[in-house]
Structures are given as C-alpha cells and as structure tokens.
Coordinates of C-alpha atoms in Angstrom, one line a residue:
Chain A
M293 CA 75.0 68.8 99.3
L294 CA 71.6 67.3 100.0
I295 CA 68.5 69.3 99.2
P296 CA 65.3 68.2 101.1
C297 CA 62.7 68.3 98.4
P298 CA 59.3 68.7 100.0
Y299 CA 57.9 66.1 97.6
C300 CA 60.8 63.6 97.2
G301 CA 62.8 63.8 100.4
A302 CA 66.5 64.6 100.8
R303 CA 68.2 64.2 97.4
D304 CA 71.7 64.9 96.1
S305 CA 72.2 68.3 94.6
H306 CA 73.2 66.6 91.3
E307 CA 69.5 66.0 90.6
F308 CA 68.8 69.8 90.7
T309 CA 69.5 72.7 88.4
Y310 CA 70.2 76.1 89.9
R311 CA 68.4 79.1 88.6
G312 CA 69.6 81.9 90.8
A313 CA 68.3 84.3 93.4
A314 CA 64.6 84.1 94.0
V315 CA 63.8 87.7 92.9
G316 CA 60.4 88.6 91.8
P317 CA 57.6 88.8 91.0
R318 CA 58.4 89.9 87.5
P319 CA 57.4 93.6 87.2
D320 CA 54.4 94.7 85.2
P321 CA 55.7 95.9 81.7
A322 CA 52.9 98.5 81.6
R323 CA 54.1 100.2 84.7
P324 CA 55.3 103.8 84.1
D325 CA 58.6 103.0 85.7
A326 CA 58.9 99.6 84.0
A327 CA 62.5 100.2 82.6
D328 CA 63.8 100.8 86.1
A329 CA 61.8 98.0 87.6
F330 CA 63.1 95.5 85.0
H331 CA 66.7 96.8 85.5
D332 CA 66.4 96.0 89.2
Y333 CA 64.6 92.7 88.6
V334 CA 67.0 91.3 85.9
Y335 CA 70.4 92.6 87.1
L336 CA 70.5 93.9 90.7
R337 CA 71.1 91.4 93.5
D338 CA 71.4 91.6 97.3
N339 CA 74.0 88.8 97.1
P340 CA 74.0 88.2 100.8
A341 CA 76.8 86.4 102.7
G342 CA 74.2 84.5 104.7
D343 CA 70.7 83.3 104.1
N344 CA 69.9 83.5 100.3
A345 CA 66.5 82.7 98.8
E346 CA 67.0 80.9 95.5
Y347 CA 65.2 78.8 92.9
W348 CA 66.2 75.2 92.2
Y349 CA 64.6 72.9 89.6
H350 CA 64.3 69.2 90.6
G351 CA 64.8 68.0 87.0
A352 CA 65.9 64.4 87.9
G353 CA 63.1 64.0 90.4
C354 CA 59.6 65.5 90.7
R355 CA 60.3 68.3 88.2
S356 CA 59.1 70.9 90.6
W357 CA 60.5 74.4 90.9
L358 CA 61.6 74.9 94.5
K359 CA 62.4 78.0 96.6
V360 CA 65.4 77.1 98.8
V361 CA 66.7 79.3 101.6
R362 CA 70.4 78.5 102.0
D363 CA 73.3 80.0 104.0
T364 CA 75.9 81.0 101.4
T365 CA 78.7 80.9 103.9
T366 CA 78.1 77.3 105.1
H367 CA 75.7 75.9 102.4
E368 CA 73.3 74.9 105.2
I369 CA 69.8 74.7 103.9
K370 CA 67.3 76.5 106.2
S371 CA 64.0 75.8 104.4
V372 CA 62.6 74.4 101.1
T373 CA 59.1 75.2 99.8
G374 CA 57.5 75.1 96.4
A375 CA 58.5 78.0 94.2
G376 CA 55.3 79.9 95.0
G377 CA 55.9 79.4 98.7
E378 CA 53.5 76.5 99.0
V379 CA 54.5 73.7 101.4
K380 CA 54.1 70.0 100.8
P381 CA 50.4 69.2 100.2
Chain B
M1037 CA 116.6 98.4 98.3
R1038 CA 117.1 97.7 94.6
Y1039 CA 117.5 94.0 93.9
S1040 CA 120.5 92.9 91.8
L1041 CA 122.5 89.8 91.4
F1042 CA 125.3 91.4 93.5
N1043 CA 123.1 92.1 96.6
I1044 CA 121.3 88.8 96.3
I1045 CA 124.6 87.0 96.6
A1046 CA 126.0 89.4 99.2
N1047 CA 122.8 89.2 101.4
G1048 CA 122.8 85.4 101.0
L1049 CA 126.3 85.1 102.2
T1050 CA 125.7 87.4 105.2
G1051 CA 122.5 85.5 106.3
Q1052 CA 120.2 88.4 105.2
R1053 CA 121.4 90.5 108.2
F1054 CA 121.7 93.6 106.0
S1055 CA 118.6 93.2 103.9
S1056 CA 115.4 95.1 104.5
P1057 CA 111.8 93.9 104.5
A1058 CA 110.1 94.2 101.0
W1059 CA 107.5 96.6 102.3
R1060 CA 107.2 98.8 105.4
Q1061 CA 105.0 97.8 108.4
V1062 CA 103.0 100.9 109.4
A1063 CA 100.1 101.9 111.6
P1064 CA 97.3 103.7 109.9
K1065 CA 97.4 107.5 109.8
P1066 CA 94.2 109.4 110.8
A1067 CA 93.6 110.6 107.2
Y1068 CA 94.7 109.9 103.6
D1069 CA 94.0 111.3 100.1
V1070 CA 93.0 107.9 98.9
I1071 CA 92.1 104.7 100.7
I1072 CA 92.0 101.5 98.7
V1073 CA 90.1 98.7 100.4
G1074 CA 91.5 95.3 99.5
G1075 CA 95.1 94.3 99.5
G1076 CA 95.0 91.9 96.6
G1077 CA 96.8 92.3 93.2
H1078 CA 94.3 94.8 91.9
G1079 CA 94.3 97.1 95.0
L1080 CA 98.1 97.1 95.3
A1081 CA 98.6 97.6 91.5
T1082 CA 96.2 100.6 91.8
A1083 CA 98.2 102.0 94.7
Y1084 CA 101.4 101.5 92.8
Y1085 CA 100.2 103.3 89.6
L1086 CA 98.5 106.0 91.6
A1087 CA 101.9 106.8 93.2
K1088 CA 104.0 106.2 90.1
Q1089 CA 101.9 107.5 87.2
H1090 CA 99.8 110.2 88.9
G1091 CA 102.0 111.3 91.9
V1092 CA 99.2 110.5 94.4
R1093 CA 101.3 109.2 97.3
N1094 CA 99.3 109.8 100.4
V1095 CA 97.5 106.5 99.9
A1096 CA 96.7 103.6 102.2
V1097 CA 95.8 100.0 101.2
L1098 CA 93.7 98.3 103.8
E1099 CA 93.5 94.5 103.9
K1100 CA 91.4 92.4 106.2
G1101 CA 93.8 89.5 106.3
W1102 CA 97.3 89.4 104.8
I1103 CA 98.0 90.8 101.4
G1104 CA 97.3 88.4 98.6
S1105 CA 95.2 86.1 100.8
G1106 CA 92.1 86.3 98.6
N1107 CA 91.8 85.5 95.0
S1108 CA 95.3 86.8 94.2
G1109 CA 96.6 83.7 95.9
R1110 CA 93.8 81.3 94.7
N1111 CA 94.0 81.4 90.9
T1112 CA 95.7 79.3 88.3
T1113 CA 98.2 82.0 87.4
I1114 CA 97.4 82.3 83.7
I1115 CA 98.0 85.5 81.8
R1116 CA 96.4 86.0 78.3
S1117 CA 94.6 88.5 76.1
N1118 CA 92.5 86.2 73.9
Y1119 CA 89.2 88.1 74.2
L1120 CA 86.7 88.9 71.4
L1121 CA 84.7 92.0 72.1
P1122 CA 85.8 95.6 71.5
G1123 CA 85.1 96.7 75.1
N1124 CA 87.4 93.9 76.4
E1125 CA 90.2 93.1 74.0
P1126 CA 92.2 96.4 74.0
F1127 CA 92.1 96.4 77.8
Y1128 CA 93.3 92.9 78.2
E1129 CA 96.0 93.4 75.5
W1130 CA 97.3 96.5 77.5
S1131 CA 97.4 94.2 80.5
M1132 CA 99.5 91.7 78.5
K1133 CA 101.9 94.4 77.4
L1134 CA 102.2 95.5 81.1
W1135 CA 103.0 91.9 82.1
E1136 CA 105.7 91.8 79.5
G1137 CA 107.6 94.7 81.1
L1138 CA 106.5 94.3 84.7
E1139 CA 109.5 92.5 86.1
Q1140 CA 111.8 95.4 84.9
D1141 CA 109.3 98.0 86.1
L1142 CA 109.0 96.5 89.6
N1143 CA 112.6 95.2 89.8
Y1144 CA 111.0 92.0 91.1
N1145 CA 111.0 88.5 89.7
I1146 CA 107.4 87.6 89.1
M1147 CA 108.3 84.6 86.8
V1148 CA 106.4 85.7 83.7
S1149 CA 106.6 82.7 81.4
Q1150 CA 105.2 83.3 77.9
R1151 CA 104.7 79.7 77.1
G1152 CA 101.6 80.2 75.0
I1153 CA 98.0 79.1 75.5
I1154 CA 96.1 76.7 73.2
N1155 CA 92.3 76.6 73.1
L1156 CA 91.3 73.3 71.7
I1157 CA 88.9 72.9 68.7
H1158 CA 86.7 69.8 68.3
N1159 CA 84.3 70.7 65.5
D1160 CA 83.7 73.1 62.6
A1161 CA 81.5 75.5 64.6
Q1162 CA 84.1 75.9 67.3
R1163 CA 86.8 76.5 64.6
D1164 CA 84.6 79.3 63.1
V1165 CA 84.2 80.9 66.6
Y1166 CA 88.0 80.7 67.3
V1167 CA 88.9 82.1 63.8
R1168 CA 86.6 85.1 64.5
R1169 CA 88.2 85.5 68.0
G1170 CA 91.7 85.1 66.6
N1171 CA 91.0 87.8 64.0
A1172 CA 89.8 90.2 66.7
M1173 CA 93.0 89.5 68.7
I1174 CA 95.2 90.1 65.6
V1175 CA 93.4 93.4 64.9
N1176 CA 94.1 94.5 68.5
G1177 CA 97.8 93.5 68.3
A1178 CA 97.5 90.5 70.6
G1179 CA 98.5 88.0 68.0
A1180 CA 96.9 84.6 67.4
R1181 CA 97.6 81.4 65.4
L1182 CA 95.2 78.8 64.1
L1183 CA 96.7 75.4 64.6
D1184 CA 95.8 72.3 62.7
R1185 CA 95.6 68.9 64.4
E1186 CA 99.3 68.0 63.7
E1187 CA 100.5 71.4 65.1
V1188 CA 98.5 70.8 68.2
R1189 CA 100.1 67.3 68.5
S1190 CA 103.6 68.9 68.3
Y1191 CA 102.8 70.9 71.5
L1192 CA 100.5 68.5 73.3
P1193 CA 101.3 65.0 72.1
F1194 CA 99.6 63.4 75.2
L1195 CA 96.0 64.4 74.3
D1196 CA 93.5 61.8 73.3
F1197 CA 93.2 63.1 69.7
D1198 CA 90.6 60.5 68.7
N1199 CA 88.4 60.9 71.7
A1200 CA 85.0 59.6 70.6
R1201 CA 83.0 62.6 71.9
F1202 CA 85.5 65.4 71.5
P1203 CA 88.1 64.5 68.9
V1204 CA 90.9 67.2 68.7
K1205 CA 90.6 68.9 65.3
G1206 CA 92.9 71.8 66.0
G1207 CA 93.5 74.8 68.3
M1208 CA 93.7 78.5 68.5
M1209 CA 97.0 79.7 70.1
Q1210 CA 98.1 82.9 71.6
P1211 CA 101.9 82.5 71.7
R1212 CA 102.4 85.5 74.0
A1213 CA 100.1 84.2 76.7
G1214 CA 101.5 82.2 79.6
T1215 CA 101.7 82.2 83.4
A1216 CA 103.1 84.4 86.2
R1217 CA 103.9 83.6 89.8
H1218 CA 100.7 84.9 91.5
D1219 CA 102.1 85.6 95.0
A1220 CA 105.1 87.4 93.6
V1221 CA 102.8 89.7 91.6
V1222 CA 101.2 90.8 94.9
W1223 CA 104.6 91.1 96.7
G1224 CA 106.2 93.0 93.8
Y1225 CA 103.4 95.6 93.6
A1226 CA 103.4 95.9 97.4
R1227 CA 107.1 96.5 97.5
G1228 CA 106.9 99.0 94.6
A1229 CA 104.0 100.9 96.2
S1230 CA 105.5 100.9 99.6
D1231 CA 108.8 102.4 98.2
L1232 CA 106.7 105.2 96.7
G1233 CA 105.2 106.1 100.1
V1234 CA 102.0 104.0 100.0
D1235 CA 101.0 102.6 103.5
I1236 CA 100.0 98.9 103.3
I1237 CA 98.0 98.1 106.4
Q1238 CA 97.2 94.4 107.0
N1239 CA 94.8 92.9 109.5
C1240 CA 92.6 95.9 109.1
E1241 CA 89.0 95.1 108.2
V1242 CA 86.7 97.8 106.9
T1243 CA 83.5 97.5 109.0
G1244 CA 81.7 100.6 107.7
F1245 CA 81.9 103.9 106.0
L1246 CA 82.0 107.5 107.3
R1247 CA 79.4 109.6 105.5
D1248 CA 78.6 113.2 105.1
G1249 CA 75.2 113.1 103.6
D1250 CA 75.6 111.0 100.4
A1251 CA 79.4 111.5 100.2
I1252 CA 81.9 109.0 101.5
T1253 CA 84.5 110.7 103.8
G1254 CA 86.3 107.7 105.1
V1255 CA 86.1 104.2 106.6
A1256 CA 85.5 102.6 110.0
T1257 CA 87.9 99.8 110.5
T1258 CA 88.9 97.3 113.2
R1259 CA 91.9 99.6 113.8
G1260 CA 89.8 102.8 114.2
E1261 CA 88.3 105.4 111.9
I1262 CA 90.3 106.6 108.9
K1263 CA 89.3 109.7 106.9
A1264 CA 89.9 109.9 103.2
K1265 CA 89.0 112.2 100.3
K1266 CA 88.5 109.2 98.1
V1267 CA 87.6 105.6 99.0
A1268 CA 88.2 102.9 96.4
L1269 CA 86.9 99.4 96.6
A1270 CA 88.9 96.5 95.1
V1271 CA 87.5 93.6 97.2
A1272 CA 86.4 91.1 94.5
G1273 CA 83.9 88.6 96.0
S1274 CA 83.2 90.8 99.0
T1275 CA 82.0 93.7 97.0
S1276 CA 78.3 93.1 97.6
R1277 CA 79.0 92.9 101.4
L1278 CA 80.7 96.3 101.5
A1279 CA 78.2 97.9 99.0
G1280 CA 75.4 96.5 101.2
K1281 CA 76.7 98.8 104.1
L1282 CA 76.0 101.7 101.7
D1283 CA 72.6 100.3 100.7
L1284 CA 73.9 99.8 97.1
K1285 CA 72.6 96.8 95.1
L1286 CA 75.1 95.8 92.4
P1287 CA 74.7 93.5 89.3
I1288 CA 77.0 90.9 91.0
E1289 CA 76.6 87.5 92.6
S1290 CA 79.4 85.7 94.5
F1291 CA 80.3 82.2 93.4
V1292 CA 83.1 79.9 94.3
L1293 CA 85.7 78.8 91.8
Q1294 CA 88.1 75.9 92.6
A1295 CA 91.6 75.3 91.5
F1296 CA 93.8 72.3 91.9
I1297 CA 97.4 71.1 91.8
S1298 CA 98.7 67.6 91.3
E1299 CA 101.8 66.1 92.8
G1300 CA 105.0 67.2 91.1
L1301 CA 105.8 65.5 87.7
K1302 CA 108.6 65.6 85.2
P1303 CA 108.2 68.4 82.6
F1304 CA 105.8 67.2 79.8
M1305 CA 103.3 70.1 79.3
E1306 CA 105.0 73.0 77.7
T1307 CA 102.0 75.3 77.1
V1308 CA 98.8 76.2 78.8
F1309 CA 95.8 74.5 77.2
T1310 CA 92.0 74.8 77.6
F1311 CA 89.4 72.1 76.9
G1312 CA 86.4 74.3 77.0
A1313 CA 84.0 71.6 75.8
G1314 CA 84.9 69.5 78.9
H1315 CA 85.4 72.3 81.4
F1316 CA 89.1 71.7 82.0
Y1317 CA 92.2 73.8 81.6
C1318 CA 95.8 73.0 82.7
S1319 CA 99.4 74.1 82.8
Q1320 CA 102.5 72.7 84.5
S1321 CA 104.2 74.8 87.1
D1322 CA 107.9 75.3 87.2
K1323 CA 108.0 73.0 90.2
G1324 CA 106.3 70.3 88.1
E1325 CA 102.8 70.2 89.5
L1326 CA 99.9 70.4 87.1
V1327 CA 97.8 73.5 87.9
F1328 CA 94.3 73.1 86.7
G1329 CA 90.7 74.1 87.1
G1330 CA 87.2 74.0 85.5
D1331 CA 83.8 75.4 86.2
L1332 CA 82.3 77.3 89.1
D1333 CA 80.6 75.5 91.8
G1334 CA 77.2 76.3 90.3
Y1335 CA 75.4 78.1 93.1
N1336 CA 76.0 81.3 95.1
S1337 CA 78.6 80.8 97.8
Y1338 CA 81.0 82.8 100.0
A1339 CA 82.7 79.6 101.3
Q1340 CA 86.4 79.7 100.3
R1341 CA 86.6 75.9 100.0
G1342 CA 84.5 74.4 97.3
N1343 CA 82.5 71.2 97.2
L1344 CA 83.4 67.7 96.1
P1345 CA 81.0 67.2 93.1
T1346 CA 82.9 69.9 91.2
V1347 CA 86.3 68.3 92.1
E1348 CA 84.9 65.1 90.5
D1349 CA 83.6 67.0 87.5
V1350 CA 86.9 68.8 86.8
C1351 CA 89.0 65.6 87.2
E1352 CA 86.6 63.7 84.8
G1353 CA 87.1 66.5 82.2
G1354 CA 90.8 66.2 82.5
L1355 CA 90.9 62.5 82.3
A1356 CA 88.7 62.4 79.3
L1357 CA 91.3 64.3 77.3
V1358 CA 94.6 63.3 79.0
P1359 CA 94.1 59.7 80.0
Q1360 CA 97.6 59.4 81.3
L1361 CA 96.6 61.5 84.3
S1362 CA 94.6 58.6 85.7
R1363 CA 97.3 57.6 88.1
V1364 CA 98.4 61.2 89.0
R1365 CA 97.4 62.1 92.6
L1366 CA 95.7 65.3 93.4
L1367 CA 97.8 67.2 95.9
R1368 CA 95.4 69.9 97.0
Q1369 CA 92.6 72.2 96.0
W1370 CA 91.5 75.6 97.0
A1371 CA 88.7 78.0 96.1
G1372 CA 88.2 81.8 95.7
V1373 CA 85.0 83.8 95.9
C1374 CA 84.4 85.3 92.5
D1375 CA 82.4 88.5 92.0
M1376 CA 80.4 87.2 88.9
S1377 CA 78.7 90.0 87.0
M1378 CA 75.5 89.7 85.0
D1379 CA 77.4 89.9 81.6
G1380 CA 80.7 88.3 82.7
S1381 CA 82.7 91.6 82.3
P1382 CA 84.2 93.9 85.0
I1383 CA 83.1 97.2 86.4
I1384 CA 85.5 100.2 86.9
Q1385 CA 83.5 103.2 87.9
V1386 CA 83.6 106.6 89.4
G1387 CA 80.9 106.5 92.1
P1388 CA 78.0 105.7 92.2
L1389 CA 78.3 107.8 95.4
P1390 CA 80.5 110.9 95.8
G1391 CA 83.9 109.9 97.1
L1392 CA 83.5 106.3 96.1
Y1393 CA 85.2 104.3 93.4
L1394 CA 84.4 100.8 92.3
N1395 CA 86.6 98.1 90.9
C1396 CA 84.8 94.8 90.8
A1397 CA 83.0 92.1 88.8
W1398 CA 86.2 90.4 87.6
N1399 CA 84.4 87.1 87.4
Y1400 CA 86.9 84.3 87.3
G1401 CA 89.3 86.3 85.1
G1402 CA 90.8 88.9 87.5
F1403 CA 94.4 87.6 87.7
K1404 CA 95.4 88.3 84.1
A1405 CA 93.8 91.8 84.4
T1406 CA 95.8 92.8 87.5
P1407 CA 98.3 95.3 85.8
A1408 CA 95.7 97.0 83.5
S1409 CA 93.1 97.0 86.2
G1410 CA 95.5 98.9 88.5
W1411 CA 96.5 101.1 85.7
C1412 CA 93.0 102.1 84.7
F1413 CA 91.6 102.3 88.2
A1414 CA 94.4 104.6 89.3
H1415 CA 93.6 106.8 86.3
T1416 CA 89.9 106.7 87.3
I1417 CA 90.6 107.7 90.9
A1418 CA 93.2 110.4 90.1
K1419 CA 91.3 112.1 87.3
D1420 CA 87.7 111.3 88.3
E1421 CA 86.9 110.0 84.8
P1422 CA 87.2 106.6 83.2
H1423 CA 90.4 105.5 81.4
P1424 CA 89.7 105.1 77.7
L1425 CA 90.7 101.4 77.9
S1426 CA 88.2 100.7 80.7
A1427 CA 85.5 103.2 79.6
A1428 CA 83.2 100.3 78.5
F1429 CA 83.3 98.8 82.0
R1430 CA 80.8 101.2 83.4
L1431 CA 78.1 100.3 85.9
D1432 CA 75.2 101.8 84.0
R1433 CA 75.7 99.6 81.0
F1434 CA 73.1 97.2 82.5
R1435 CA 70.6 100.0 82.5
T1436 CA 71.5 101.3 79.0
G1437 CA 71.9 97.8 77.4
H1438 CA 75.6 98.2 76.5
L1439 CA 76.5 94.8 77.9
I1440 CA 79.9 93.1 77.2
D1441 CA 78.8 89.5 77.2
E1442 CA 81.7 87.4 75.7
K1443 CA 79.9 84.1 76.2
G1444 CA 76.4 85.4 75.3
V1445 CA 74.5 83.7 78.1
G1446 CA 72.7 86.8 79.5
A1447 CA 72.0 87.6 83.1
S1448 CA 73.0 84.2 84.5
P1449 CA 76.2 84.8 86.4
N1450 CA 76.8 81.1 87.2
L1451 CA 77.1 80.4 83.4
H1452 CA 79.7 82.9 82.3

C-alpha cells in the first residue's frame, strides 16, 4: 500500500505507523459529563466498512502525523492531509 | 441419522443412495422465538445448546453466505486454554472441556487432536511471565508444564536453538491443547442443531431490523421480513456494520488476520508451537501441510484477503526460528475479518437494546472459544442473564473500568 504523504510524496506503508481511527478532539476533562465523553472518545468506534478517517505517523519520513481517509473494503486512499486537516503548505 | 461404523460402510457400499443430508434445507418461517444472525461456529453452537440445554427449539440461524464461510473457515484450527486472567481462564477451560467431549456429544468426527501447544521462552523475563500464566492455568484446572531447553528439543528438534537474537531457553506447554478440524466443527454443530429442530437458512443476509420503539422485534432479510422475540448477533467482524443499523457504537474495530498453509510435508512437527517474540505460530495438519500465522495486518480492514507485507513478515518470523523451512513453498493464504475489541477480550451481553443479544469481540481467538461461546450465549439468551463463566465479558466494562486486558496494551485494538 502506498500512502501519498503531502510532504514526501507516495511512500510505502512500511514507513508509517498506524495509530487508529481519527477520533477527537480529546474531550475537556472539566466537562460535567467528562466520564461519558472519555468513554466515547477512548473506546467507542464507528468502525465503518468504507471510508475511515485515521491517523498515520510518517516515522521513516518527514515525521508528520497525517490524517488519511481510506476505504476499509478496498484499501484505496481517498485523501491525505496533516493531522489537523492542514494541506501541504 | 446417527453415524456409526456400520452405516458408514453400508452407505459407502451403496453409493450413498440411502444416506440423508447432514442438515435440513428449509425456507424461513414468518416468525421464530430466537433468530441467531451469523452461521459460523459460534452461531451454530449457540443454536445447538439453546435446543439441547434449554429446550428452545423454535430457532433460526441466518447466514449471509454458506455456513462456516467466515472466520470459522479462516483460522488456524488451534484449541487451547492457556489464558492468565480470572475473567478469561475459567471460560476458556470450560471450552477445552467441551472440546474433549464434543465428538461424542455431536456424534461427528471433528478430528480433535490434543497434541499440545508450546509457547517458546527466550529470556528470563519471558519465563517469569509464563510461570505466572502456567500457575493461573493449573489453578483453573487447565494444566501446564514448564519445559527446559532440552525438553523443548525433544518435541521440536528442528528449531534454531542458538538463534543470535532469540535463543530458545525453554517453553511453557499445555499438553491438553491441540487442533480440531474447523469446517467439521461447523458441520457437526449444524447437523446437531438441525436434528433438534433448528432452521439453518443460508444465503439470507440481514439488511435491517424490525423495531417497536427501542425494542427489536425481528429482522429484514434478502428473503423477506422475519419476526422474532429475541435477535442474537454472532457475526464477528461484521458486528459494527449491523450495530450501525441500530445506531449503536461498540468498542470494536475490524482488522484482517491472515493464515497460511505450506505444501504437504512428511510428519515432523508433533505439537503446536508459538514464537511470540517473532510473531509466528505453527502446527502441521494431518495432511502434512504446515498451518501457520502471525500478526494482524496492522490497520482497519474489511477486505478478506490480506496484504503482502504481512505475508513477508510472517514468513521471515518462521524462517528465523525454523531455518529448514527456507525451501518449503507457500501453498495458499487466506484472511478473516476479526472484531478486535479495545481490551482484547470478548463481549457476551443481554441487550444493549430490548430483544437484542450480542456475542462479539472475539479478536483473533474465536475458534477455540466456539463451544463455550455457544454454551454461554445460549444461557444468556434463554435466561436473559449472563452465564457465570462469561459474566466478565459484559459491554459496560469499558465504562466501569473492569477491562480484561491479557496483553496490557490498552485501547489499541491492532496491538492485542
């Protein structure tokens, strides 16, 4: 699988570390419903059969955290941005 | 028809003209007491024990494809009860005990072979961990033996004992563990359940649920709507897809796990062994092929095929410890979609909606659990309360903090 890093170009998936579904942002621990919010944030997942937004870390490249939208049924990559949604500068 | 040596010979000599199919082919009825979605080992075992142990016989098992076409037919056939934690070990040991009597119970040859499993030890820390686990197993009646290096050599003489990175220092063995013929398990349970009145309906995909307010009152399928008092899900990697139709979010992510077989070889591997440090485990089938596997393909996937980098990684792990495999050819590989949970342990649950029952999150360890999963899930459905052996597998443990994390890696389902 090739992941088109916005900074380095298309690179082999071996160069990347997978972190998991791009859930977030992390809830505010001072919220009155913080326990519920953290339960959802840490444990519950949509787990779609289709487009999944997920975090990958390009450790053997530019060391950027990336947000990748990938189809989990075909592994086709639909879009890659920086983790905060920023595109290539 | 009860199988015996006499009727196998008689039916063989008469060209099977007088034998009957192992299970009935039926069309769905308009309503059932219980519908089990998913015709794999777990779903069929649940139906069998519902009918046999609890007298609930108005049951249908709905399967999208053919029975056993999912993970039941895509595993490495290992049965074992070598777990550590209190929530897990008694459950898996009950499963092992059911395996030991399952052929007689089902009157079906599922080729249970208690050839033992050896987890290899490479350093002192690993030995400490396995001693602790072995003691937990002994306490729970599963039995365990700590092997020194020469004892491991007597079982597995072909290992690279002086490997520079991972020298073999010993092993932890569960002598009662082994393998079973995975397809035969599915067929045996299907036949047993069908004989007790359970309808097994193949090529019937569940496309939605019938609701009355919050309650589940049936399912919509590709073969029409079917009503049911209770709807039970046993659909492994597809659990989130069906739960999504009910707007339920579960602590599950789906990952692909690959398994492999080599070409057939003469017998040389008498036990199952695992090389955890190198992500490789292996056994030799009765036909002679090596059956082996390793880690998950590390990212979420519903593709039942797997990717090449993992093939390379698993084969490298195997070659590192068994150098003589270098000229063995890979015959084929396959992959199953695993419902990986956030703590690596399963969920057997009443609810979370009225009329719904969940059996999921088997990670990559569902095959060995098949009999006990069916046993406990049948109890859960029939009595509307958890079975004592599966009471720890509740869904709200993620909210209350009662996680059962054997590997201790936290909420990272790709690492369990």
